[in-house]
XYZ file of C-alpha atoms in Angstrom:
629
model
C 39.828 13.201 -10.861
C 39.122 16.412 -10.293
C 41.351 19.083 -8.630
C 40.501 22.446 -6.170
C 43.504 25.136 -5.609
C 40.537 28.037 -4.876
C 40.310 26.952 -0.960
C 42.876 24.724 0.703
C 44.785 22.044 -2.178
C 42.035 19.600 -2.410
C 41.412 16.566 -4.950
C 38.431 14.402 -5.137
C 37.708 11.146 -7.382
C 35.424 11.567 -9.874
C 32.436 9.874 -7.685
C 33.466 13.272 -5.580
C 35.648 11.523 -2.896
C 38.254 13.340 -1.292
C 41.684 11.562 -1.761
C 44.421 12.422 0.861
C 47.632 13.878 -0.103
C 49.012 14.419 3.664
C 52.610 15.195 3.408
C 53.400 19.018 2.862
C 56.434 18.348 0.250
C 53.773 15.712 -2.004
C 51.433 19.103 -1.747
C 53.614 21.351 -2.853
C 54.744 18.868 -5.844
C 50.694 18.618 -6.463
C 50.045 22.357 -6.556
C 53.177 23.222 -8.629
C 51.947 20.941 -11.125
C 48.236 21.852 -10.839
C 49.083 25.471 -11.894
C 50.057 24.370 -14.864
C 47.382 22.009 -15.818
C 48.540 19.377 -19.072
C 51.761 20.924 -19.433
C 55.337 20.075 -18.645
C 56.769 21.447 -15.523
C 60.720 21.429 -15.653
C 62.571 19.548 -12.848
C 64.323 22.277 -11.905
C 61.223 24.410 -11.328
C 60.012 22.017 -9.082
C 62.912 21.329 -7.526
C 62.852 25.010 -6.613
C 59.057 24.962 -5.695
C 59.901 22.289 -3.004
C 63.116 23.313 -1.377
C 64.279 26.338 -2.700
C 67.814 27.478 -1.747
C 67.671 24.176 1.202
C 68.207 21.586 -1.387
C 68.441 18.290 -0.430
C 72.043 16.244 -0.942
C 70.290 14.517 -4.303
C 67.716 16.989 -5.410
C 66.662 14.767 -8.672
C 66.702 11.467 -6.294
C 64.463 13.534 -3.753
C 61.965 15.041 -6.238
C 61.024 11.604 -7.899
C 60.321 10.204 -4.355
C 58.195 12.788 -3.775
C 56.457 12.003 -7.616
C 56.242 8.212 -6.391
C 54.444 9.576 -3.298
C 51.905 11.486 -5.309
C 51.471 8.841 -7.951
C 50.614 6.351 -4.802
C 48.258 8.707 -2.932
C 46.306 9.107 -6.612
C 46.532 5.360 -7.182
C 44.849 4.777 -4.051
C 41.969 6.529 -4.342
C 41.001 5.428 -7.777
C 42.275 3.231 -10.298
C 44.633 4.634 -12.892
C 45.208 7.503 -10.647
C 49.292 7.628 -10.751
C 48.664 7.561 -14.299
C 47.929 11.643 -14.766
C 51.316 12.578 -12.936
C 53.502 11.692 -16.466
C 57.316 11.864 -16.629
C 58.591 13.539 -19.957
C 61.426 14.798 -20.855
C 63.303 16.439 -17.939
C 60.168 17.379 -16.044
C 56.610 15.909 -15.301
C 52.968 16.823 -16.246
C 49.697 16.461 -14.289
C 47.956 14.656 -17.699
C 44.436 16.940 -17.407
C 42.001 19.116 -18.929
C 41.772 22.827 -17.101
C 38.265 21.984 -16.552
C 39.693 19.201 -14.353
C 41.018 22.152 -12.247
C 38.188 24.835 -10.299
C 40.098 27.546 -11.380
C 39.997 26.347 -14.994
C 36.236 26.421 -14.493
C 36.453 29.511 -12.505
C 38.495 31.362 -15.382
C 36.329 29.569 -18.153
C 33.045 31.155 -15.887
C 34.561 34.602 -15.540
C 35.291 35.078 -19.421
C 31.581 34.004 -20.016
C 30.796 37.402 -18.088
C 32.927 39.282 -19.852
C 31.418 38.518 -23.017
C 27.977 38.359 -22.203
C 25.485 41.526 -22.275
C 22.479 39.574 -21.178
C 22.873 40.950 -17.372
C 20.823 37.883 -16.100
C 23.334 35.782 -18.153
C 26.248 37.585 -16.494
C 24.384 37.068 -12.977
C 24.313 33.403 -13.494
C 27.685 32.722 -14.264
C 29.269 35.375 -11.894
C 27.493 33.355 -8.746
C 28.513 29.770 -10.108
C 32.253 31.461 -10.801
C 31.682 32.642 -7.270
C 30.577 29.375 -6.088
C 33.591 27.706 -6.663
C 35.790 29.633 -4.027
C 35.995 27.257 -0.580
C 38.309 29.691 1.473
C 41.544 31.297 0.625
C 43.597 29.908 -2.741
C 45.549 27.144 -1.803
C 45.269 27.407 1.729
C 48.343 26.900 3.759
C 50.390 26.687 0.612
C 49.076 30.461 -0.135
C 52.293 31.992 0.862
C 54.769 30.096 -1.272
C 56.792 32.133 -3.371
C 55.852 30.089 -7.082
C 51.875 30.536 -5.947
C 51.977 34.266 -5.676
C 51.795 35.095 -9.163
C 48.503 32.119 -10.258
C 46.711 33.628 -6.741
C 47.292 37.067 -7.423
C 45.755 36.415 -11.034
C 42.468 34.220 -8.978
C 41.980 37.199 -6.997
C 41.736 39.897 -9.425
C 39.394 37.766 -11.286
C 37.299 37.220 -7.810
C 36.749 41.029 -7.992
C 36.046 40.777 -11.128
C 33.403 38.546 -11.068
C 31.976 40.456 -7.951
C 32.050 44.070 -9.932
C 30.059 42.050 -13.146
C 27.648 40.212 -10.598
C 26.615 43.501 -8.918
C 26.907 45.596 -12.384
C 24.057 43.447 -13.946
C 22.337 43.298 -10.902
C 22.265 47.043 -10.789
C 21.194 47.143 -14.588
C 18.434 44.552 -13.955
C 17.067 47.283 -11.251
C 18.345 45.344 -8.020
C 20.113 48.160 -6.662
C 18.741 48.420 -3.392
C 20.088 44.743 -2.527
C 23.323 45.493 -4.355
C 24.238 48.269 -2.706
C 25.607 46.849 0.943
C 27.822 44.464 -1.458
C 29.018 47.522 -3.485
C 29.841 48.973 -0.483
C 31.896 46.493 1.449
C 33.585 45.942 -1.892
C 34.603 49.853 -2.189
C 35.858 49.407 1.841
C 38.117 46.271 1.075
C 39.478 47.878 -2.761
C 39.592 52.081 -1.882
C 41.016 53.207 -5.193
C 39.405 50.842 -7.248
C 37.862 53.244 -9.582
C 35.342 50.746 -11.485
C 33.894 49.654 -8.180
C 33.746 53.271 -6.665
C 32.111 54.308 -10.387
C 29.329 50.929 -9.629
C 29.162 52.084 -5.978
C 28.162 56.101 -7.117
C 25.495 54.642 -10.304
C 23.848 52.167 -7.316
C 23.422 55.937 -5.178
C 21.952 57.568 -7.131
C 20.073 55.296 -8.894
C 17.875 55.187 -5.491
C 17.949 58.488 -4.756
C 20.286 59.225 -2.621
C 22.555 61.679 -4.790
C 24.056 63.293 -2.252
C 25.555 60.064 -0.922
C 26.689 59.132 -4.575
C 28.658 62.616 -4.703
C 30.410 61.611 -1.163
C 31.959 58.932 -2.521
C 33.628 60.185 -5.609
C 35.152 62.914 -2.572
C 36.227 60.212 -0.211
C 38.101 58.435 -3.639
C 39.153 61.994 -4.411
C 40.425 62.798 -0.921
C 42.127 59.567 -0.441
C 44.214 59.423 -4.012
C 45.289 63.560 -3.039
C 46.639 62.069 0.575
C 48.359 58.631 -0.757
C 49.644 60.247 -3.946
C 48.927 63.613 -5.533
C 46.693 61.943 -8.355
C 42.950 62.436 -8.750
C 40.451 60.226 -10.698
C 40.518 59.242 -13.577
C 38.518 60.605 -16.400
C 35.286 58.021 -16.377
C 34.936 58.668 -12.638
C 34.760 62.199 -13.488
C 32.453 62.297 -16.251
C 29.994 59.826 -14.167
C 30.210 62.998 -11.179
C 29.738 65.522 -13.307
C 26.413 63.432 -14.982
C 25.167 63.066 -11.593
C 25.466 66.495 -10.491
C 23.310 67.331 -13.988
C 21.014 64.342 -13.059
C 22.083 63.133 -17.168
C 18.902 61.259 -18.924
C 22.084 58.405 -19.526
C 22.278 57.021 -15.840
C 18.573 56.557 -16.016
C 19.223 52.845 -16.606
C 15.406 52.589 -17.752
C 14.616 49.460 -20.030
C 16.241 50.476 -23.307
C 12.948 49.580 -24.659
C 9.402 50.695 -23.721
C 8.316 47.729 -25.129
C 7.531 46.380 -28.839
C 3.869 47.847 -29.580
C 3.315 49.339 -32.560
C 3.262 53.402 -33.243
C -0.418 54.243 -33.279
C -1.722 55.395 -36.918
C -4.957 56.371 -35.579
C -6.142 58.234 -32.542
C -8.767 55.928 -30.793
C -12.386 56.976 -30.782
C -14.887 56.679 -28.045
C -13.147 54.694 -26.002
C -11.557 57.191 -23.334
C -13.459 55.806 -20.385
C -12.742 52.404 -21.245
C -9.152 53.002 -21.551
C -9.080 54.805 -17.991
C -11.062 52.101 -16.215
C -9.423 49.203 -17.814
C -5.603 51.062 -17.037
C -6.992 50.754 -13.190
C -8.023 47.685 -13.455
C -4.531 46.837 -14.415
C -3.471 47.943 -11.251
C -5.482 45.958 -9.501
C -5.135 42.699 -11.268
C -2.235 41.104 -12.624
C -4.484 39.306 -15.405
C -7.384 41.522 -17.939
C -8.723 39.933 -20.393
C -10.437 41.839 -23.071
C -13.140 39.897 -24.432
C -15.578 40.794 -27.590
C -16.845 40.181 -31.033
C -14.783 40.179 -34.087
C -13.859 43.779 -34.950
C -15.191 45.013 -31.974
C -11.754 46.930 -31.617
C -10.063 44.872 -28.896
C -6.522 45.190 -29.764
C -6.724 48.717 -30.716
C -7.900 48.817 -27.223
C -5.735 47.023 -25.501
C -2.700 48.437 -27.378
C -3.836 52.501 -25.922
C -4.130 50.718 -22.301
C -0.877 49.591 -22.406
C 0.775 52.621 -23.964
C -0.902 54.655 -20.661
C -0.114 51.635 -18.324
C 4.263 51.856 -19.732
C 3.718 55.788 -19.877
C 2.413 55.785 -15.607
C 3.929 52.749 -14.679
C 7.005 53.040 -16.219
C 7.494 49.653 -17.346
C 7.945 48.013 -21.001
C 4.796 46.386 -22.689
C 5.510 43.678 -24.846
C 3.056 42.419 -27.351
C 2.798 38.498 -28.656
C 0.277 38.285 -31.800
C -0.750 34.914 -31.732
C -2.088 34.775 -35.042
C 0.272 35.591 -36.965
C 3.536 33.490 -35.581
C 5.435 31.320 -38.530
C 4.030 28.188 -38.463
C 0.453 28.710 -37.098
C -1.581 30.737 -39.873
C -4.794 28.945 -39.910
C -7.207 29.126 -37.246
C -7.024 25.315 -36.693
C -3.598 24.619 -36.251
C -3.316 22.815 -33.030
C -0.912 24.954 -30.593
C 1.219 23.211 -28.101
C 1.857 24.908 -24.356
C 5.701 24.730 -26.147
C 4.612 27.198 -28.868
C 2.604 29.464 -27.119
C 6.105 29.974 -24.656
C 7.847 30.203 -27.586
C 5.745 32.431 -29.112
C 6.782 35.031 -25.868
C 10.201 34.419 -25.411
C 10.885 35.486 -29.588
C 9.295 38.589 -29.036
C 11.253 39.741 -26.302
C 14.716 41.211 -26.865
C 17.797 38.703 -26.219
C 18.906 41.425 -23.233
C 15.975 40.751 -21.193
C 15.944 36.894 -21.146
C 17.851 35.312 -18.958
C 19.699 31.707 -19.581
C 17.431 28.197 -19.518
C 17.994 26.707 -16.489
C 20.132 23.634 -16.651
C 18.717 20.305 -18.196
C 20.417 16.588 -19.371
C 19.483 13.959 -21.679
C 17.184 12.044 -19.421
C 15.585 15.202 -18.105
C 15.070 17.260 -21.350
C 13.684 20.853 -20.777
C 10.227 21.816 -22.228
C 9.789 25.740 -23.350
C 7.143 25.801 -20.835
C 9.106 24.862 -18.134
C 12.298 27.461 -19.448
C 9.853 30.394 -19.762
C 9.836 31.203 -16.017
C 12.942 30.637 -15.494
C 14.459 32.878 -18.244
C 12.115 35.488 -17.327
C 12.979 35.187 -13.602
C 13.074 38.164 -11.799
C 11.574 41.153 -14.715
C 8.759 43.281 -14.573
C 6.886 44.139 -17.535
C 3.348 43.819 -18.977
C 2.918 41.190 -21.204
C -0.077 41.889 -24.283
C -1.068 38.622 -25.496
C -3.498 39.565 -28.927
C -5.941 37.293 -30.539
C -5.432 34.059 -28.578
C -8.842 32.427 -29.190
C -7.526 29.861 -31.512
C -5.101 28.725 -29.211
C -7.504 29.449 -25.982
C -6.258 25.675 -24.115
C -2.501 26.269 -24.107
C -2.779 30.525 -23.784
C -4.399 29.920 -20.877
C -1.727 27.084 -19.150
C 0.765 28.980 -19.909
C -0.121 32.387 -18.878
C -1.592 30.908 -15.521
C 2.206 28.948 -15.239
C 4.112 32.533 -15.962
C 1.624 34.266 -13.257
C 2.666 31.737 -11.059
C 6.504 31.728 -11.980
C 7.267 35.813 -12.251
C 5.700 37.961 -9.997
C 6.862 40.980 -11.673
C 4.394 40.238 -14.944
C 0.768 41.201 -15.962
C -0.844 40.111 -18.739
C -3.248 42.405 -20.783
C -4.988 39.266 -23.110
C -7.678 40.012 -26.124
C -9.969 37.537 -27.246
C -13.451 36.382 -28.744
C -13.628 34.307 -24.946
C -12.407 34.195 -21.941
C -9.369 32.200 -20.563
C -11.195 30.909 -17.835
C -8.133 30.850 -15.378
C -8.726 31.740 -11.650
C -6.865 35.281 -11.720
C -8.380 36.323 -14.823
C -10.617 39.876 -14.641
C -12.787 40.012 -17.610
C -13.656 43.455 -19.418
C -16.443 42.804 -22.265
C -15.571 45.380 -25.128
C -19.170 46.346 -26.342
C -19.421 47.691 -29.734
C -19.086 52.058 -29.937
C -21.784 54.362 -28.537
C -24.539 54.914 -30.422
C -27.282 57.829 -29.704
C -30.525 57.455 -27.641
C -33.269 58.030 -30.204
C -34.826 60.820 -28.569
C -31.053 62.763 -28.362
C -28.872 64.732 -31.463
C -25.799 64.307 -30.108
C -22.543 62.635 -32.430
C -21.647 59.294 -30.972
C -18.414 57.749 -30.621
C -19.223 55.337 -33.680
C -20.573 58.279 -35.737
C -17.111 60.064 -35.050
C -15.283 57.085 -36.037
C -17.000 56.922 -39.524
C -17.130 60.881 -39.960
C -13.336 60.485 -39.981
C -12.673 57.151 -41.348
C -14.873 58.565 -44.370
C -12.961 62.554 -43.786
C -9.613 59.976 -44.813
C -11.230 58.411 -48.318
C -13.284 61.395 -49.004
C -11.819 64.835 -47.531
C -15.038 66.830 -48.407
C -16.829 64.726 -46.600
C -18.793 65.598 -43.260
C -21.531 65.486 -40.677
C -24.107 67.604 -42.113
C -27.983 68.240 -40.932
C -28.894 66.269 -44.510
C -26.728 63.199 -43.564
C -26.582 62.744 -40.087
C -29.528 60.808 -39.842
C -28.231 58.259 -42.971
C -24.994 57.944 -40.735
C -26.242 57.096 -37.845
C -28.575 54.367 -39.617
C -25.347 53.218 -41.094
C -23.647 52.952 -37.758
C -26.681 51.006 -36.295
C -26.891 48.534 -39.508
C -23.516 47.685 -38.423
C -23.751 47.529 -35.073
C -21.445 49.979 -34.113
C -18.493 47.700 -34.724
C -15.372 49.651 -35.649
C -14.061 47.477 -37.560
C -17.257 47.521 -40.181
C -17.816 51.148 -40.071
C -14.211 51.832 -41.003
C -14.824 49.570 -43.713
C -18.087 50.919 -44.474
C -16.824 54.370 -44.326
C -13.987 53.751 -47.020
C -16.520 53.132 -49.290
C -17.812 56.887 -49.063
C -15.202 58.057 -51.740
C -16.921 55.896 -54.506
C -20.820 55.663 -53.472
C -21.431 58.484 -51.491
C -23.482 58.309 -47.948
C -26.906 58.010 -48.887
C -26.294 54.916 -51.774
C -23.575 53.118 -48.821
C -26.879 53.809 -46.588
C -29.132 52.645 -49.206
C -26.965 48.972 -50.532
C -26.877 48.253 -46.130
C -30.409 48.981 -45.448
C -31.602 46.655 -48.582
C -28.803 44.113 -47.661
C -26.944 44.973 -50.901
C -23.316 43.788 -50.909
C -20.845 46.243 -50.811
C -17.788 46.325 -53.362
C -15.305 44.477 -52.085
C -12.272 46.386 -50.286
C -9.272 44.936 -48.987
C -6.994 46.628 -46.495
C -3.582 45.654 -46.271
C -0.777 45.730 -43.275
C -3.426 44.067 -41.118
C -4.154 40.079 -40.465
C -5.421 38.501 -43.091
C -8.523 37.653 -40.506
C -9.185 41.566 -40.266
C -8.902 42.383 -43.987
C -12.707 42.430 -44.676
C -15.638 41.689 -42.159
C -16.310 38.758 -43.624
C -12.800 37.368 -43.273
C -13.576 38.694 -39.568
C -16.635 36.579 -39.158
C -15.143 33.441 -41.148
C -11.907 33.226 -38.431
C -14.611 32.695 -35.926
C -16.349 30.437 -37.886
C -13.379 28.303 -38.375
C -13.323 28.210 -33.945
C -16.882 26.396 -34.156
C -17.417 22.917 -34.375
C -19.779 21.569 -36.296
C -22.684 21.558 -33.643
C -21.842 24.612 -32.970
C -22.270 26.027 -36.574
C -25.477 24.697 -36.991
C -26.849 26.626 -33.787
C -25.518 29.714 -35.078
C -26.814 29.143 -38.790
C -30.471 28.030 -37.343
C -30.992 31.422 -34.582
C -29.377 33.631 -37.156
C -33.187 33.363 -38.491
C -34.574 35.061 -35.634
C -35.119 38.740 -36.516
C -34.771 40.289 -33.170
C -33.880 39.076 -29.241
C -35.308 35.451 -28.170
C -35.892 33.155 -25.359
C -34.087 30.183 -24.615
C -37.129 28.373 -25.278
C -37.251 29.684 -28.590
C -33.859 28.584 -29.298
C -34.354 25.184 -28.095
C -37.511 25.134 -30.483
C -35.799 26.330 -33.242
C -32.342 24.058 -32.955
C -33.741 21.132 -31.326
C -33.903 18.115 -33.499
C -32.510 14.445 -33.337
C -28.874 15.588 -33.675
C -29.058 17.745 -30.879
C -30.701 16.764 -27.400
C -32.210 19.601 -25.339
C -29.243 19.682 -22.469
C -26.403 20.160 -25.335
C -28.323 23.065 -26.806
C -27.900 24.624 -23.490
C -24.333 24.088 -23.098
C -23.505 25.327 -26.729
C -25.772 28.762 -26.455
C -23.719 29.290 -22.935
C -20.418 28.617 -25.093
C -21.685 30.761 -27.990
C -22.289 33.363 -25.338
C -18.965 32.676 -24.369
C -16.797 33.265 -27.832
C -18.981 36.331 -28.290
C -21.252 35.305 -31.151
C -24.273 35.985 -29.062
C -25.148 38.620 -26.540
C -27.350 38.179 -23.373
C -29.461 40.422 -21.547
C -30.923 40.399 -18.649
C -34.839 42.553 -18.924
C -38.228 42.339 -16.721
C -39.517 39.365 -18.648
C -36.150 37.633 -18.184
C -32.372 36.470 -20.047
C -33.043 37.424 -23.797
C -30.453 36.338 -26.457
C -29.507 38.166 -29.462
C -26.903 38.028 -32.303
C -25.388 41.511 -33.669
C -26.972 41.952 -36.993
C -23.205 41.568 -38.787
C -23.136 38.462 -37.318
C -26.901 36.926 -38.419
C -26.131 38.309 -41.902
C -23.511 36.379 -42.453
C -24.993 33.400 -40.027
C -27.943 33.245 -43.011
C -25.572 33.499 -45.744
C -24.480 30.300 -44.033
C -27.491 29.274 -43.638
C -28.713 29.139 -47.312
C -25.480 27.028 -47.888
C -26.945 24.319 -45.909
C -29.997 23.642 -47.817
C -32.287 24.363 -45.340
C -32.750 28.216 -45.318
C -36.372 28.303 -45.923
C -37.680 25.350 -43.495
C -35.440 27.214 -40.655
C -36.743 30.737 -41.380
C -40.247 29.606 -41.214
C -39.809 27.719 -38.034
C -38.081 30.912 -36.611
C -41.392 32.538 -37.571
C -43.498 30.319 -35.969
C -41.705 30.367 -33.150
C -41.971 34.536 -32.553
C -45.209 34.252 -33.279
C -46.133 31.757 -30.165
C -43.528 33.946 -27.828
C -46.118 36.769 -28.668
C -48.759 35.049 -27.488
């Protein structure tokens, strides 16, 4: 059975029937016992609780009538009830758990807030301690000399529960709603100085100071009149930071997020960064989308520092390839791990509690991630999710859906293909127009990249030309002319320039504190290698032969053999246009394809693996020569 006192003195079965207990002497032999739930209630006390100084002629006679009664009512209602109300020893015990009792709950609720600084945590249980309350404790029994002390003790938890509620609501930025609660609280409890303190932090956290300040001097006015005192010293301090507008009431996310300090200033990207930051504003989803080493993250990592730094609001990054558990490209993520993957690399203070779940109805992460996140705004930067494109892209579209208050700033070699998705294609640095002298944004990023290995080195009249052939022979990726540019230290500009041009291997240079995929360029290339299935591969081996753009017809020519039918070479040149392995332009004579020269390098080293290197090369050749036709 379970038992109510927080309301009128009810009891239900445990099917959640009421049970009647009618006569007022049987409910005041109930609620005696009830407030002390499992333990022994003396005769005598109860003898008091029902009669006080009008005792009946056999007081002991009288009170186990009244115990039969109660016993009966309970029996009636459900077998085995008249069992709980136990005789022992000269007194009698109401045989159940506190839980058994809603202010056991209520209590067992209220010390959860207490001890909880997750403020959506403290939210949660505050409402269902709340929840409990039907009307006033015990009802018509309230006024009962032996209740006074137990309802007293329900009430001041009551507030309690209110000032935590509206406290985390006010640190989870909900002042604006809290405020009319705060307010009516302060009206109904005058001198209570931690409400008055919640009531002047809600003011001025909105802006209206002036009102905060008016009601530390109605507290202060009112204590002078009723008794000489003034408040106490936290109230004080909290005016006296208000009047200085103190950095501490701020109440800002104690974080601006989890990105990483930048090492580097970033290079020729400054209208990108401005355009993308807008399109943020815009759009709750921007993907970033680009070849390997391209410089997405680095990217994406300056847009959100200018997005927290405008907007205000944290910007937490998720690097989905390098979670425990998941280091090679072809693991197989679940929707489960990607959410996972989120809600570790958010702080425990701004997660809220999984919503509730049983045996037969486990909870998924997926389905918790919403709900824990219920109700925050922040940007969300999801790196390097191309491996795990499927479930990235269910379970972003499922957060847009679930919390209103997050945008997601995704990188990747392809899109997410996801209805609210805005795509920004992250072309390799700016190189010069032939005919101009001017430094480009990839020649500045080598100049210093090299300025960092070598510190004599620099743009002279006698190099500048060798650098910007280097920056060309590597397509202006920033990721291979930082590479490239290491190596200035130990072969100097014009041999670097000399080993590219002549497709020389470089020495070998590993960088560490980075992925293991972004290391060297060839650990670049190989991670999107390992995306490719096998069809796939062999298209990108066979039009790595073509030196230069090409038609679709060439590429059909070129791949097409019994393995491959004519309609899937299609579809896999639109999805290798897709994961950024080749780029399409549109020109007078019509759609041209073309790989970046990083990319057919190492799509021919692949190439002369397979065995058939020189039959492809020379079909390549044929092939330009009838396009030239």
């Amino acid at each position: 059975m379970q038992f109510g006192v927080l309301g009128p003195l009810q009891v239900w079965t445990d099917d959640g029937s009421p049970v009647e207990v009618r006569e007022r002497k049987v409910r005041l032999l109930l609620a005696a016992l009830i407030l002390e739930p499992g333990r022994v209630v003396s005769a005598d006390c109860l003898i008091d609780s029902l009669w006080g100084r009008q005792l009946p002629a056999k007081p002991t006679a009288a009170l186990q009538t009244k115990v039969s009664q109660l016993r009966r009512d309970l029996e009636s209602a459900e077998a085995g009830g008249r069992k709980l109300v136990r005789h022992i020893a000269g007194g009698y015990q109401l045989d159940v758990d506190k839980n058994a009792v809603d202010a056991g709950r209520f209590a067992e609720l209220v010390n959860q807030c207490n001890n909880s600084d997750n403020p959506h945590s403290v939210v949660q249980a505050a409402e269902q301690a709340l929840a409990l309350w039907r009307g006033d404790a015990l009802g018509e029994l309230a006024s009962e000399p032996f209740a006074l002390s137990a309802i007293n003790r329900w009430q001041e938890l009551r507030l309690i529960a209110q000032e935590r509620r509206l406290a985390a609501k006010v640190e989870l930025g909900e002042q604006a709603d809290a405020i009319p609660e705060i307010a009516e609280l302060v009206g109904d409890h005058p001198r209570r100085e931690t409400l008055r303190a919640l009531h002047m932090e809600a003011l001025y956290l909105v802006g209206r100071h002036e009102e905060a300040l008016e009601s530390f001097h109605q507290l202060r006015s009112r204590l002078d009149e009723d008794s000489g005192l003034r408040p106490g010293p936290r109230l004080r301090s909290l005016y006296l930071d208000i009047l200085r507008h103190d950095s501490r009431l701020s109440h800002e996310e104690c974080h601006s997020g989890n990105l990483p300090a930048d090492l580097n200033c970033i290079i020729g990207r400054e209208r990108d960064v401005k355009d993308i930051t807008s399109l943020l504003e815009q759009h709750r989803l921007v993907s970033l989308v680009g070849p390997g080493g391209v410089g997405k993250t680095r990217l994406a990592f300056q847009v959100a520092r200018e997005h927290t730094r405008d907007r205000q609001r944290p910007a937490w990054l998720v690097e989905l390839g390098t979670v425990p558990g998941q280091q090679r490209a072809t693991c197989e993520w679940t929707v489960d791990d990607i959410a996972y993957a989120i809600i570790r690399a958010l702080p425990a203070q701004f997660t809220g509690p999984p919503p509730p779940c049983t045996d037969d109805q486990p909870i998924t992460l997926r389905e918790c991630l919403g709900h824990v996140l219920r109700g925050q705004d922040f940007l969300l930067v999801l790196d390097n999710y191309e491996h795990v494109r499927p479930a990235a892209a269910q379970v972003v579209s499922d957060l847009l859906h679930a919390v209103p208050g997050v945008s997601v700033l995704a990188t990747g070699r392809a899109p997410l293909h996801i209805p609210a998705e805005q795509r920004w294609p992250v072309a390799p640095l700016g190189l010069p127009s032939p005919d101009t002298a001017t430094v480009s944004g990839a020649m500045e990023l080598f100049r210093q990249r090299a300025s960092a290995s070598a510190p004599d080195f620099a743009l002279t009249e006698d190099n500048i030309d060798q650098v910007e052939a280097i920056c060309r022979r590597l397509d202006a990726l920033p990721l291979a002319l930082e590479l490239a540019a290491s190596q200035v230290a130990t072969l100097g500009i014009a041999e670097l320039a000399r080993r590219l041009n002549g497709g020389v291997p470089l020495p070998p240079v590993r960088r560490w504190g980075v992925p293991d995929r972004q290391r060297t360029m060839s650990d670049t290339l190989e991670w999107s290698w390992s995306l490719l299935n096998e069809d796939q591969r062999m298209v990108v081996r066979r039009l790595s032969a073509f030196r230069g753009p090409f038609t679709l017809t060439q590429a059909v020519a070129l791949c097409g053999d019994s393995a491959l039918s004519l309609v899937h070479i299609d579809e896999i040149i639109a999805e290798l246009v897709d994961q950024s392995l080749l780029q399409l332009t549109t020109t007078d004579a019509g759609v041209r394809y073309a790989m970046l020269e990083t990319t057919a390098n190492f799509g021919r080293s692949k190439l002369r693996q397979s065995g058939e290197f020189d039959d492809i090369m020379r079909r390549a050749q044929r092939a330009a020569r009838l396009a030239r036709r």
